[in-house]
Short mmCIF file of C-alpha atoms (C1' of nucleotides) in Angstrom, two decimals:
data_model
loop_
_atom_site.label_atom_id
_atom_site.label_comp_id
_atom_site.label_asym_id
_atom_site.label_seq_id
_atom_site.Cartn_x
_atom_site.Cartn_y
_atom_site.Cartn_z
CA MET A 1 208.68 -32.43 -64.38
CA PRO A 2 207.50 -30.41 -61.42
CA ASN A 3 207.18 -26.71 -62.11
CA LYS A 4 209.44 -24.54 -60.02
CA LYS A 5 207.08 -21.61 -60.16
CA ASP A 6 204.22 -23.75 -58.90
CA ILE A 7 206.28 -24.95 -55.99
CA ILE A 8 207.29 -21.42 -55.07
CA LYS A 9 203.67 -20.35 -55.28
CA THR A 10 202.71 -23.19 -52.95
CA LEU A 11 205.37 -22.04 -50.53
CA LYS A 12 204.21 -18.44 -50.58
CA ASP A 13 200.58 -19.42 -50.23
CA LYS A 14 201.50 -21.21 -47.04
CA GLY A 15 203.37 -18.24 -45.64
CA TYR A 16 206.83 -19.45 -46.53
CA ARG A 17 209.31 -17.13 -48.18
CA CYS A 18 211.50 -17.56 -51.18
CA THR A 19 215.06 -17.14 -50.01
CA ASN A 20 218.17 -17.64 -52.06
CA GLN A 21 219.02 -20.72 -50.05
CA ARG A 22 215.59 -22.23 -50.44
CA GLU A 23 215.60 -21.61 -54.15
CA ALA A 24 219.06 -23.10 -54.54
CA ILE A 25 218.02 -26.23 -52.67
CA LEU A 26 214.97 -26.49 -54.87
CA ASP A 27 217.12 -26.15 -57.98
CA VAL A 28 219.33 -28.98 -56.82
CA LEU A 29 216.34 -31.20 -56.23
CA LEU A 30 214.81 -30.30 -59.58
CA ASN A 31 218.06 -31.03 -61.37
CA ASN A 32 218.18 -34.38 -59.66
CA GLU A 33 214.72 -35.47 -60.76
CA ASN A 34 214.05 -39.21 -60.67
CA HIS A 35 216.99 -39.94 -58.44
CA PHE A 36 217.48 -40.09 -54.72
CA ILE A 37 219.97 -37.69 -53.23
CA SER A 38 221.25 -37.44 -49.68
CA ALA A 39 221.07 -34.32 -47.52
CA GLU A 40 224.83 -34.06 -47.66
CA ASP A 41 224.93 -34.14 -51.46
CA ILE A 42 222.13 -31.61 -51.60
CA TYR A 43 224.20 -29.43 -49.30
CA ILE A 44 227.32 -29.76 -51.44
CA LYS A 45 225.47 -29.03 -54.67
CA THR A 46 223.48 -26.20 -53.15
CA LYS A 47 226.67 -24.45 -52.15
CA LYS A 48 227.59 -24.22 -55.82
CA TYR A 49 224.47 -22.19 -56.45
CA TYR A 50 224.59 -20.22 -53.24
CA PRO A 51 227.89 -20.76 -51.45
CA LYS A 52 227.05 -19.50 -48.02
CA THR A 53 224.23 -21.97 -47.50
CA ASN A 54 224.45 -23.77 -44.20
CA PHE A 55 223.86 -27.46 -43.58
CA SER A 56 221.13 -26.72 -41.00
CA THR A 57 219.34 -24.64 -43.57
CA VAL A 58 219.35 -27.60 -45.91
CA TYR A 59 217.82 -29.85 -43.26
CA ARG A 60 215.25 -27.25 -42.26
CA ASN A 61 214.21 -26.75 -45.85
CA LEU A 62 214.03 -30.43 -46.58
CA GLU A 63 211.62 -30.73 -43.69
CA VAL A 64 209.48 -27.89 -44.99
CA LEU A 65 209.41 -29.36 -48.48
CA ASP A 66 208.61 -32.79 -47.12
CA ASN A 67 205.73 -31.45 -45.05
CA LEU A 68 204.36 -29.65 -48.07
CA GLY A 69 204.50 -32.85 -50.08
CA VAL A 70 206.95 -31.39 -52.55
CA ILE A 71 209.60 -33.98 -51.90
CA HIS A 72 209.71 -37.59 -50.87
CA ARG A 73 212.00 -38.82 -48.13
CA THR A 74 213.09 -42.39 -47.64
CA ASN A 75 215.74 -44.51 -46.00
CA THR A 76 217.11 -46.91 -48.51
CA ASP A 77 220.07 -48.27 -46.59
CA GLY A 78 219.12 -47.69 -43.02
CA LYS A 79 221.54 -44.90 -42.36
CA LYS A 80 221.03 -41.58 -44.02
CA ALA A 81 217.77 -40.39 -45.49
CA MET A 82 217.41 -39.89 -49.22
CA TYR A 83 215.29 -37.28 -50.94
CA GLU A 84 213.60 -36.91 -54.29
CA ILE A 85 211.34 -34.27 -55.75
CA ILE A 86 207.83 -35.52 -56.40
CA CYS A 87 206.52 -35.59 -59.93
CA GLU A 88 202.79 -36.00 -59.87
CA ASP A 89 202.64 -36.99 -63.49
CA SER A 90 205.21 -39.75 -63.18
CA HIS A 91 204.79 -41.62 -59.96
CA HIS A 92 207.40 -44.32 -59.77
CA HIS A 93 209.59 -46.48 -57.58
CA HIS A 94 213.24 -47.46 -57.61
CA ILE A 95 215.57 -50.34 -58.02
CA ILE A 96 218.71 -49.74 -56.03
CA CYS A 97 222.13 -51.35 -56.34
CA LYS A 98 223.28 -52.51 -52.93
CA SER A 99 226.88 -52.23 -53.99
CA CYS A 100 227.29 -48.89 -55.76
CA GLY A 101 223.98 -47.22 -54.93
CA LYS A 102 223.00 -46.73 -58.54
CA THR A 103 219.26 -46.41 -58.97
CA GLU A 104 216.88 -46.96 -61.82
CA ILE A 105 213.22 -46.19 -62.15
CA VAL A 106 210.58 -48.85 -61.79
CA ASP A 107 207.29 -47.86 -63.39
CA PHE A 108 205.27 -50.62 -61.77
CA CYS A 109 203.39 -49.47 -58.68
CA PRO A 110 201.91 -52.13 -56.42
CA PHE A 111 199.83 -49.60 -54.56
CA LEU A 112 197.31 -49.45 -57.36
CA ASN A 113 196.60 -53.16 -56.93
CA ILE A 114 196.06 -53.02 -53.23
CA LYS A 115 194.49 -49.63 -52.62
CA GLU A 116 190.85 -50.70 -52.38
CA LYS A 117 191.66 -53.88 -50.55
CA PHE A 118 192.64 -51.97 -47.45
CA SER A 119 190.27 -49.07 -47.55
CA ASN A 120 187.93 -50.82 -45.14
CA ASP A 121 190.45 -52.43 -42.86
CA GLY A 122 190.40 -49.68 -40.28
CA PHE A 123 193.64 -48.35 -41.65
CA LYS A 124 193.44 -45.22 -43.72
CA LEU A 125 196.27 -45.48 -46.24
CA THR A 126 198.27 -42.41 -47.12
CA ASP A 127 201.71 -43.48 -48.32
CA HIS A 128 203.62 -46.46 -49.49
CA LYS A 129 207.18 -47.49 -50.06
CA PHE A 130 208.23 -49.97 -52.70
CA GLU A 131 211.90 -50.46 -53.33
CA LEU A 132 213.76 -53.18 -55.16
CA TYR A 133 217.31 -54.05 -54.20
CA GLY A 134 219.97 -55.99 -55.99
CA TYR A 135 223.18 -55.64 -57.91
CA CYS A 136 223.51 -53.69 -61.11
CA GLU A 137 225.17 -55.20 -64.18
CA LYS A 138 228.53 -53.63 -63.45
CA CYS A 139 228.69 -54.59 -59.78
CA ASN A 140 227.44 -58.04 -60.63
CA GLU A 141 230.35 -58.54 -63.03
CA ASP A 142 232.88 -57.33 -60.49
CA ASN A 143 232.12 -60.23 -58.15
CA MET B 1 207.76 -70.01 -37.57
CA PRO B 2 211.50 -70.11 -38.01
CA ASN B 3 213.18 -72.96 -36.20
CA LYS B 4 215.62 -71.86 -33.55
CA LYS B 5 217.71 -74.99 -33.95
CA ASP B 6 218.03 -74.42 -37.68
CA ILE B 7 219.20 -70.87 -37.12
CA ILE B 8 221.77 -71.97 -34.59
CA LYS B 9 222.96 -74.64 -36.98
CA THR B 10 223.33 -72.00 -39.70
CA LEU B 11 225.35 -69.89 -37.32
CA LYS B 12 227.65 -72.73 -36.37
CA ASP B 13 228.11 -73.80 -39.97
CA LYS B 14 229.37 -70.33 -40.72
CA GLY B 15 231.82 -70.36 -37.85
CA TYR B 16 229.70 -68.35 -35.45
CA ARG B 17 229.28 -69.45 -31.86
CA CYS B 18 226.24 -69.86 -29.75
CA THR B 19 226.65 -67.61 -26.76
CA ASN B 20 224.09 -66.91 -24.08
CA GLN B 21 223.68 -63.36 -25.33
CA ARG B 22 223.20 -64.42 -28.92
CA GLU B 23 220.65 -67.02 -27.95
CA ALA B 24 218.77 -64.54 -25.78
CA ILE B 25 218.63 -62.03 -28.63
CA LEU B 26 217.39 -64.76 -30.93
CA ASP B 27 214.70 -65.70 -28.43
CA VAL B 28 213.52 -62.12 -28.26
CA LEU B 29 213.29 -61.95 -32.05
CA LEU B 30 211.50 -65.28 -32.25
CA ASN B 31 208.98 -64.21 -29.62
CA ASN B 32 208.36 -61.07 -31.61
CA GLU B 33 207.58 -62.85 -34.86
CA ASN B 34 205.62 -60.84 -37.41
CA HIS B 35 206.35 -57.51 -35.76
CA PHE B 36 209.08 -54.99 -36.09
CA ILE B 37 211.12 -54.28 -32.99
CA SER B 38 213.79 -51.68 -32.39
CA ALA B 39 217.33 -52.40 -31.27
CA GLU B 40 216.59 -50.72 -27.98
CA ASP B 41 213.55 -52.86 -27.28
CA ILE B 42 215.51 -55.95 -28.25
CA TYR B 43 218.15 -54.86 -25.77
CA ILE B 44 215.62 -54.32 -22.98
CA LYS B 45 213.91 -57.65 -23.57
CA THR B 46 217.15 -59.52 -24.01
CA LYS B 47 218.28 -58.38 -20.59
CA LYS B 48 215.35 -60.24 -19.08
CA TYR B 49 216.70 -63.47 -20.49
CA TYR B 50 220.35 -62.72 -19.90
CA PRO B 51 220.74 -59.60 -17.75
CA LYS B 52 224.35 -58.80 -18.36
CA THR B 53 223.88 -58.41 -22.12
CA ASN B 54 225.39 -55.21 -23.46
CA PHE B 55 223.85 -52.87 -25.99
CA SER B 56 226.88 -53.19 -28.30
CA THR B 57 226.44 -56.92 -28.25
CA VAL B 58 222.87 -56.50 -29.42
CA TYR B 59 223.96 -54.34 -32.33
CA ARG B 60 226.80 -56.64 -33.25
CA ASN B 61 224.50 -59.63 -33.25
CA LEU B 62 221.82 -57.90 -35.24
CA GLU B 63 224.41 -57.24 -37.89
CA VAL B 64 225.49 -60.87 -37.94
CA LEU B 65 221.89 -62.07 -38.17
CA ASP B 66 221.13 -59.56 -40.88
CA ASN B 67 224.14 -60.65 -42.92
CA LEU B 68 223.09 -64.26 -42.57
CA GLY B 69 219.62 -63.42 -43.80
CA VAL B 70 218.02 -64.52 -40.57
CA ILE B 71 216.48 -61.17 -39.85
CA HIS B 72 215.17 -58.29 -41.87
CA ARG B 73 216.13 -54.72 -41.10
CA THR B 74 214.24 -51.63 -42.16
CA ASN B 75 213.79 -47.97 -41.36
CA THR B 76 210.12 -47.22 -41.12
CA ASP B 77 210.36 -43.72 -39.77
CA GLY B 78 213.79 -42.57 -40.87
CA LYS B 79 215.21 -42.58 -37.40
CA LYS B 80 215.90 -45.88 -35.74
CA ALA B 81 216.11 -49.17 -37.58
CA MET B 82 213.54 -51.88 -36.98
CA TYR B 83 214.14 -55.61 -37.05
CA GLU B 84 212.08 -58.69 -37.67
CA ILE B 85 212.93 -62.34 -37.88
CA ILE B 86 212.43 -63.81 -41.34
CA CYS B 87 209.87 -66.56 -41.80
CA GLU B 88 210.42 -68.28 -45.10
CA ASP B 89 207.03 -69.94 -45.01
CA SER B 90 205.12 -66.74 -44.41
CA HIS B 91 206.70 -63.96 -46.37
CA HIS B 92 204.77 -60.75 -45.77
CA HIS B 93 204.86 -56.99 -45.61
CA HIS B 94 203.51 -54.40 -43.22
CA ILE B 95 201.08 -51.60 -42.91
CA ILE B 96 202.32 -49.08 -40.39
CA CYS B 97 200.45 -46.40 -38.50
CA LYS B 98 202.27 -43.11 -38.85
CA SER B 99 200.80 -41.88 -35.61
CA CYS B 100 201.17 -44.69 -33.07
CA GLY B 101 203.49 -47.05 -34.91
CA LYS B 102 201.07 -49.97 -34.77
CA THR B 103 201.74 -52.50 -37.52
CA GLU B 104 199.64 -55.11 -39.25
CA ILE B 105 200.59 -57.79 -41.69
CA VAL B 106 199.93 -57.45 -45.39
CA ASP B 107 199.89 -60.76 -47.19
CA PHE B 108 200.07 -59.30 -50.67
CA CYS B 109 203.58 -59.27 -52.11
CA PRO B 110 204.22 -57.19 -55.22
CA PHE B 111 207.56 -58.84 -55.79
CA LEU B 112 205.93 -61.95 -57.20
CA ASN B 113 204.38 -59.87 -59.99
CA ILE B 114 207.55 -58.15 -60.97
CA LYS B 115 210.25 -60.71 -60.42
CA GLU B 116 210.66 -61.98 -63.96
CA LYS B 117 210.21 -58.59 -65.49
CA PHE B 118 213.54 -57.43 -64.13
CA SER B 119 215.60 -60.55 -64.29
CA ASN B 120 217.08 -59.49 -67.61
CA ASP B 121 217.46 -55.80 -66.99
CA GLY B 122 221.07 -55.99 -65.93
CA PHE B 123 220.00 -55.74 -62.33
CA LYS B 124 220.11 -58.92 -60.33
CA LEU B 125 217.34 -58.63 -57.78
CA THR B 126 217.90 -59.84 -54.26
CA ASP B 127 215.59 -57.96 -51.91
CA HIS B 128 212.61 -55.74 -51.87
CA LYS B 129 210.80 -53.49 -49.48
CA PHE B 130 207.09 -52.88 -49.56
CA GLU B 131 205.55 -50.89 -46.76
CA LEU B 132 202.18 -49.25 -46.49
CA TYR B 133 201.69 -46.20 -44.29
CA GLY B 134 198.60 -44.56 -42.94
CA TYR B 135 196.56 -44.12 -39.81
CA CYS B 136 195.01 -46.95 -37.87
CA GLU B 137 191.37 -46.91 -36.84
CA LYS B 138 192.12 -45.56 -33.38
CA CYS B 139 194.46 -42.78 -34.46
CA ASN B 140 192.10 -41.89 -37.26
CA GLU B 141 189.30 -41.36 -34.76
CA ASP B 142 191.46 -39.22 -32.53
CA ASN B 143 191.87 -36.58 -35.21
"C1'" DA C 1 208.65 -3.32 -39.11
"C1'" DT C 2 207.30 -7.79 -38.70
"C1'" DG C 3 207.93 -12.48 -38.78
"C1'" DG C 4 210.08 -15.94 -41.24
"C1'" DC C 5 214.76 -17.59 -42.18
"C1'" DT C 6 219.57 -18.24 -41.46
"C1'" DG C 7 224.35 -19.27 -39.55
"C1'" DC C 8 226.67 -20.94 -35.93
"C1'" DA C 9 227.80 -24.07 -32.54
"C1'" DA C 10 226.33 -27.15 -29.44
"C1'" DA C 11 223.32 -31.09 -28.39
"C1'" DC C 12 220.86 -35.09 -29.62
"C1'" DG C 13 219.76 -40.14 -30.40
"C1'" DT C 14 221.27 -44.03 -32.71
"C1'" DT C 15 224.85 -46.85 -34.06
"C1'" DT C 16 229.77 -48.16 -34.37
"C1'" DT C 17 234.38 -48.91 -32.68
"C1'" DG C 18 239.03 -49.97 -30.11
"C1'" DC C 19 240.71 -52.45 -26.68
"C1'" DA C 20 241.37 -55.60 -22.96
"C1'" DC C 21 239.11 -59.45 -21.16
"C1'" DT C 22 236.01 -63.65 -21.38
"C1'" DT C 23 233.84 -67.54 -23.33
"C1'" DT C 24 232.93 -71.10 -26.73
"C1'" DT C 25 234.84 -74.43 -29.47
"C1'" DA D 1 244.99 -72.95 -27.11
"C1'" DA D 2 242.86 -70.44 -30.58
"C1'" DA D 3 239.45 -67.68 -32.27
"C1'" DA D 4 235.14 -65.67 -31.70
"C1'" DG D 5 232.46 -62.87 -28.73
"C1'" DT D 6 231.84 -59.51 -25.05
"C1'" DG D 7 231.65 -55.21 -21.89
"C1'" DC D 8 232.92 -50.81 -21.41
"C1'" DA D 9 233.55 -46.22 -22.66
"C1'" DA D 10 234.41 -43.25 -26.14
"C1'" DA D 11 233.68 -41.86 -30.75
"C1'" DA D 12 231.19 -41.42 -34.97
"C1'" DC D 13 227.37 -40.42 -37.64
"C1'" DG D 14 223.30 -38.15 -39.33
"C1'" DT D 15 220.22 -34.95 -37.73
"C1'" DT D 16 218.02 -31.39 -34.75
"C1'" DT D 17 217.92 -27.30 -31.87
"C1'" DG D 18 218.51 -22.59 -29.30
"C1'" DC D 19 219.65 -18.29 -30.08
"C1'" DA D 20 221.08 -13.92 -31.95
"C1'" DG D 21 221.14 -11.58 -36.08
"C1'" DC D 22 219.48 -11.22 -41.07
"C1'" DC D 23 216.40 -10.65 -44.88
"C1'" DA D 24 212.02 -11.14 -47.68
"C1'" DT D 25 207.66 -9.36 -47.52
#
DNA sequence: ATGGCTGCAAACGTTTTGCACTTTT
DNA sequence: AAAAGTGCAAAACGTTTGCAGCCAT
């Protein structure tokens, strides 16, 4: 569980301010821990905390948070990006249902196995993406 | 190396036709084996084989090929999708340079380690994505 | 009071679509 | 001849941007 105060401190240390909109967006992300959420859903939920938040503001803040390493951005389906707050003490991956979009956590991380292997390959590794796709029990039954 | 004739047979078996455009797109993908290529680059290259090919046709065909499991589609950067022809006899993943986009093949596949583990978790696994990101030797030097 | 942040609306790049026509089977 | 596939242009979609005004520091 990432600490909200720590994140806000990180922001301030970097010269960023703590606006109502930014805090609301952060709250949405924190409440959605361990699950991907789209920019649009973040926008909708953020408006419940701070109704006059604008969609552009959401995108601008997601970029800031991504650059600071507070959130993780990915493209699971190829269309819209998905976001998730980063929990240093529980690095994980996802299994995603191709039918309903339901996700579950996968604790296994292949990066640990391969990290050293590539350290001397010219490439300097920084990130990795590991996602499993399939059909969840429910969607599997429906077909 | 996927066999062009086999792919065309698969297409025909499913009721798809073999048009000049479709064959040209397939040729581009086959010539680009083991590398991701964007829809736009496929379009540009396809026009060299069959000049009157339209961009919509490229997209429509990429969707057909993706649905048939002939190609693999991914979003490395979150903007445009990237495509690659699937080689059953050389399944692999990629390491991608975040600066210049250069890619290299990674033989290691984490899916093999995890496959059984999830077969009885309700989820029926079908696909997986494993991508490594970092900076290649050249881009690393430049910074 | 300064500089970061926001709302708005317009623009952007990628991808998809409707429709009339063409091509493969 | 029938059905799939295409070209074209327009629309859709997610996302980004310029700018004037606002707000946290």
